[in-house]
């Protein structure tokens, strides 16, 4: 069931019925250090399930991220070679906590991969989740930090 949609950001919250498992836990802090190990799960177009490893380059891009009719006021930058079709995939830290959601792959002017990607940070996801549904204390503690500038991290 669709619970809420944030169309300008191309994000939706869905409720799964009959799901048995553990709910994802977000990272403890809205700011992660440069070099923090990350991994993502995705399914690039016409390929199988994919796991990618990378690191945090910056928690802020410094300007709005636009792609097509969607966009975000800012995004986390990762050193990670994602591909088209992996948008919406989760990004986890090395403890399995949700750090964000992949939204775009960065390419140069000729379309060649820069081995970098953008992700919506977990605090931004927490703000949307907690404004749309009842959320856990872990998510609620991150929500006020959506859009926070993390300084040198």
Tab-separated table of C-alpha atoms in Angstrom:
chain	number	residue	atom	x	y	z
A	1	UNK	CA	0.000	0.000	0.000
A	2	UNK	CA	1.313	3.453	-0.878
A	3	UNK	CA	1.441	5.517	2.315
A	4	UNK	CA	2.872	8.772	0.979
A	5	UNK	CA	4.571	10.177	-2.111
A	6	UNK	CA	7.025	13.030	-2.397
A	7	UNK	CA	6.732	13.505	-6.182
A	8	UNK	CA	9.314	16.280	-6.603
A	9	UNK	CA	11.922	13.959	-5.046
A	10	UNK	CA	10.700	10.721	-6.673
A	11	UNK	CA	10.333	9.047	-3.260
A	12	UNK	CA	7.438	6.993	-1.929
A	13	UNK	CA	6.731	5.208	1.327
A	14	UNK	CA	5.031	1.862	0.927
A	15	UNK	CA	3.642	-0.507	3.538
A	16	UNK	CA	4.270	-4.195	2.928
A	17	UNK	CA	1.688	-6.685	4.119
A	18	UNK	CA	2.752	-10.088	5.339
A	19	UNK	CA	6.405	-9.072	5.546
A	20	UNK	CA	8.341	-10.880	8.233
A	21	UNK	CA	11.762	-9.583	9.013
A	22	UNK	CA	13.559	-6.799	10.761
A	23	UNK	CA	12.950	-3.138	10.043
A	24	UNK	CA	15.987	-1.259	8.777
A	25	UNK	CA	17.766	0.870	11.360
A	26	UNK	CA	19.208	4.225	10.251
A	27	UNK	CA	22.729	5.447	10.947
A	28	UNK	CA	23.081	7.040	14.376
A	29	UNK	CA	24.243	10.450	13.136
A	30	UNK	CA	23.178	12.683	10.254
A	31	UNK	CA	26.861	13.406	9.557
A	32	UNK	CA	29.286	10.665	8.568
A	33	UNK	CA	33.017	11.181	8.224
A	34	UNK	CA	34.714	11.401	4.851
A	35	UNK	CA	36.086	7.950	4.052
A	36	UNK	CA	33.352	6.052	5.902
A	37	UNK	CA	32.815	2.696	4.171
A	38	UNK	CA	29.457	2.289	2.434
A	39	UNK	CA	27.785	-0.355	0.347
A	40	UNK	CA	24.696	-0.286	-1.833
A	41	UNK	CA	22.315	-2.855	-3.194
A	42	UNK	CA	20.781	-2.405	-6.622
A	43	UNK	CA	19.633	-3.917	-9.847
A	44	UNK	CA	21.028	-2.014	-12.822
A	45	UNK	CA	18.987	-2.178	-16.023
A	46	UNK	CA	19.119	-5.631	-17.655
A	47	UNK	CA	21.530	-6.963	-15.031
A	48	UNK	CA	21.241	-9.068	-11.906
A	49	UNK	CA	21.320	-8.031	-8.283
A	50	UNK	CA	24.394	-5.950	-7.523
A	51	UNK	CA	26.274	-4.975	-4.363
A	52	UNK	CA	28.704	-2.065	-4.582
A	53	UNK	CA	31.281	-0.791	-2.124
A	54	UNK	CA	32.493	2.758	-1.733
A	55	UNK	CA	33.113	5.588	0.690
A	56	UNK	CA	31.644	8.916	1.748
A	57	UNK	CA	33.281	11.796	-0.132
A	58	UNK	CA	31.057	14.490	1.357
A	59	UNK	CA	27.752	14.701	3.191
A	60	UNK	CA	26.886	17.763	1.093
A	61	UNK	CA	27.121	18.454	-2.635
A	62	UNK	CA	26.757	22.186	-2.068
A	63	UNK	CA	24.000	22.758	-4.594
A	64	UNK	CA	20.701	21.309	-5.708
A	65	UNK	CA	20.831	17.969	-7.495
A	66	UNK	CA	18.502	17.829	-10.522
A	67	UNK	CA	17.852	14.971	-12.889
A	68	UNK	CA	14.913	15.119	-15.237
A	69	UNK	CA	11.868	16.490	-13.423
A	70	UNK	CA	13.125	15.307	-10.033
A	71	UNK	CA	15.606	16.796	-7.625
A	72	UNK	CA	16.861	17.401	-4.111
A	73	UNK	CA	18.059	20.544	-2.334
A	74	UNK	CA	21.364	18.769	-1.650
A	75	UNK	CA	22.770	15.223	-1.540
A	76	UNK	CA	25.524	13.093	-0.066
A	77	UNK	CA	28.395	12.374	-2.475
A	78	UNK	CA	29.875	8.879	-2.552
A	79	UNK	CA	32.899	7.388	-4.271
A	80	UNK	CA	30.939	4.498	-5.726
A	81	UNK	CA	30.478	3.327	-9.300
A	82	UNK	CA	26.695	2.962	-9.528
A	83	UNK	CA	24.851	2.527	-12.820
A	84	UNK	CA	21.527	3.652	-14.223
A	85	UNK	CA	18.738	1.607	-12.714
A	86	UNK	CA	20.212	1.586	-9.218
A	87	UNK	CA	18.358	4.718	-8.146
A	88	UNK	CA	16.194	4.040	-5.122
A	89	UNK	CA	18.568	1.393	-3.835
A	90	UNK	CA	19.651	1.460	-0.201
A	91	UNK	CA	23.061	2.628	0.982
A	92	UNK	CA	24.318	1.043	4.203
A	93	UNK	CA	27.263	1.702	6.499
A	94	UNK	CA	29.622	-1.092	7.572
A	95	UNK	CA	27.275	-2.011	10.454
A	96	UNK	CA	24.287	-2.521	8.156
A	97	UNK	CA	22.538	0.714	9.148
A	98	UNK	CA	20.766	2.704	6.430
A	99	UNK	CA	22.887	5.697	5.444
A	100	UNK	CA	20.819	6.858	2.462
A	101	UNK	CA	19.249	6.057	-0.885
A	102	UNK	CA	21.045	6.170	-4.254
A	103	UNK	CA	19.564	8.837	-6.534
A	104	UNK	CA	22.023	9.433	-9.345
A	105	UNK	CA	25.327	8.450	-10.923
A	106	UNK	CA	27.774	11.213	-11.735
A	107	UNK	CA	29.240	11.373	-15.230
A	108	UNK	CA	31.499	13.791	-17.058
A	109	UNK	CA	30.354	15.964	-19.978
A	110	UNK	CA	30.889	13.012	-22.359
A	111	UNK	CA	28.814	10.602	-20.256
A	112	UNK	CA	31.796	8.669	-18.856
A	113	UNK	CA	31.434	7.508	-15.261
A	114	UNK	CA	33.279	9.496	-12.601
A	115	UNK	CA	33.009	6.581	-10.127
A	116	UNK	CA	30.823	8.830	-7.969
A	117	UNK	CA	27.160	8.890	-7.036
A	118	UNK	CA	24.643	10.984	-5.125
A	119	UNK	CA	22.457	9.653	-2.347
A	120	UNK	CA	19.667	11.142	-0.269
A	121	UNK	CA	21.014	11.029	3.306
A	122	UNK	CA	19.141	9.081	5.971
A	123	UNK	CA	18.166	12.287	7.824
A	124	UNK	CA	16.241	13.511	4.766
A	125	UNK	CA	14.544	10.126	4.483
A	126	UNK	CA	13.748	10.276	8.221
A	127	UNK	CA	12.060	13.669	7.864
A	128	UNK	CA	9.782	12.364	5.100
A	129	UNK	CA	9.092	9.085	6.912
A	130	UNK	CA	8.270	10.741	10.244
A	131	UNK	CA	6.076	13.405	8.614
A	132	UNK	CA	4.079	10.706	6.810
A	133	UNK	CA	3.742	7.924	9.358
A	134	UNK	CA	4.540	6.964	12.909
A	135	UNK	CA	8.266	6.304	13.085
A	136	UNK	CA	10.624	4.700	15.578
A	137	UNK	CA	12.763	6.685	18.003
A	138	UNK	CA	15.844	5.999	15.827
A	139	UNK	CA	14.214	7.638	12.801
A	140	UNK	CA	12.647	10.461	14.857
A	141	UNK	CA	16.056	11.388	16.290
A	142	UNK	CA	17.449	11.925	12.752
A	143	UNK	CA	14.513	13.828	11.225
A	144	UNK	CA	15.398	17.280	12.695
A	145	UNK	CA	18.814	17.104	10.991
A	146	UNK	CA	17.494	16.890	7.420
A	147	UNK	CA	19.393	19.401	5.309
A	148	UNK	CA	22.072	19.906	7.957
A	149	UNK	CA	25.416	21.110	6.659
A	150	UNK	CA	27.953	18.696	8.082
A	151	UNK	CA	31.027	20.896	7.862
A	152	UNK	CA	34.176	19.032	6.894
A	153	UNK	CA	32.561	15.571	7.104
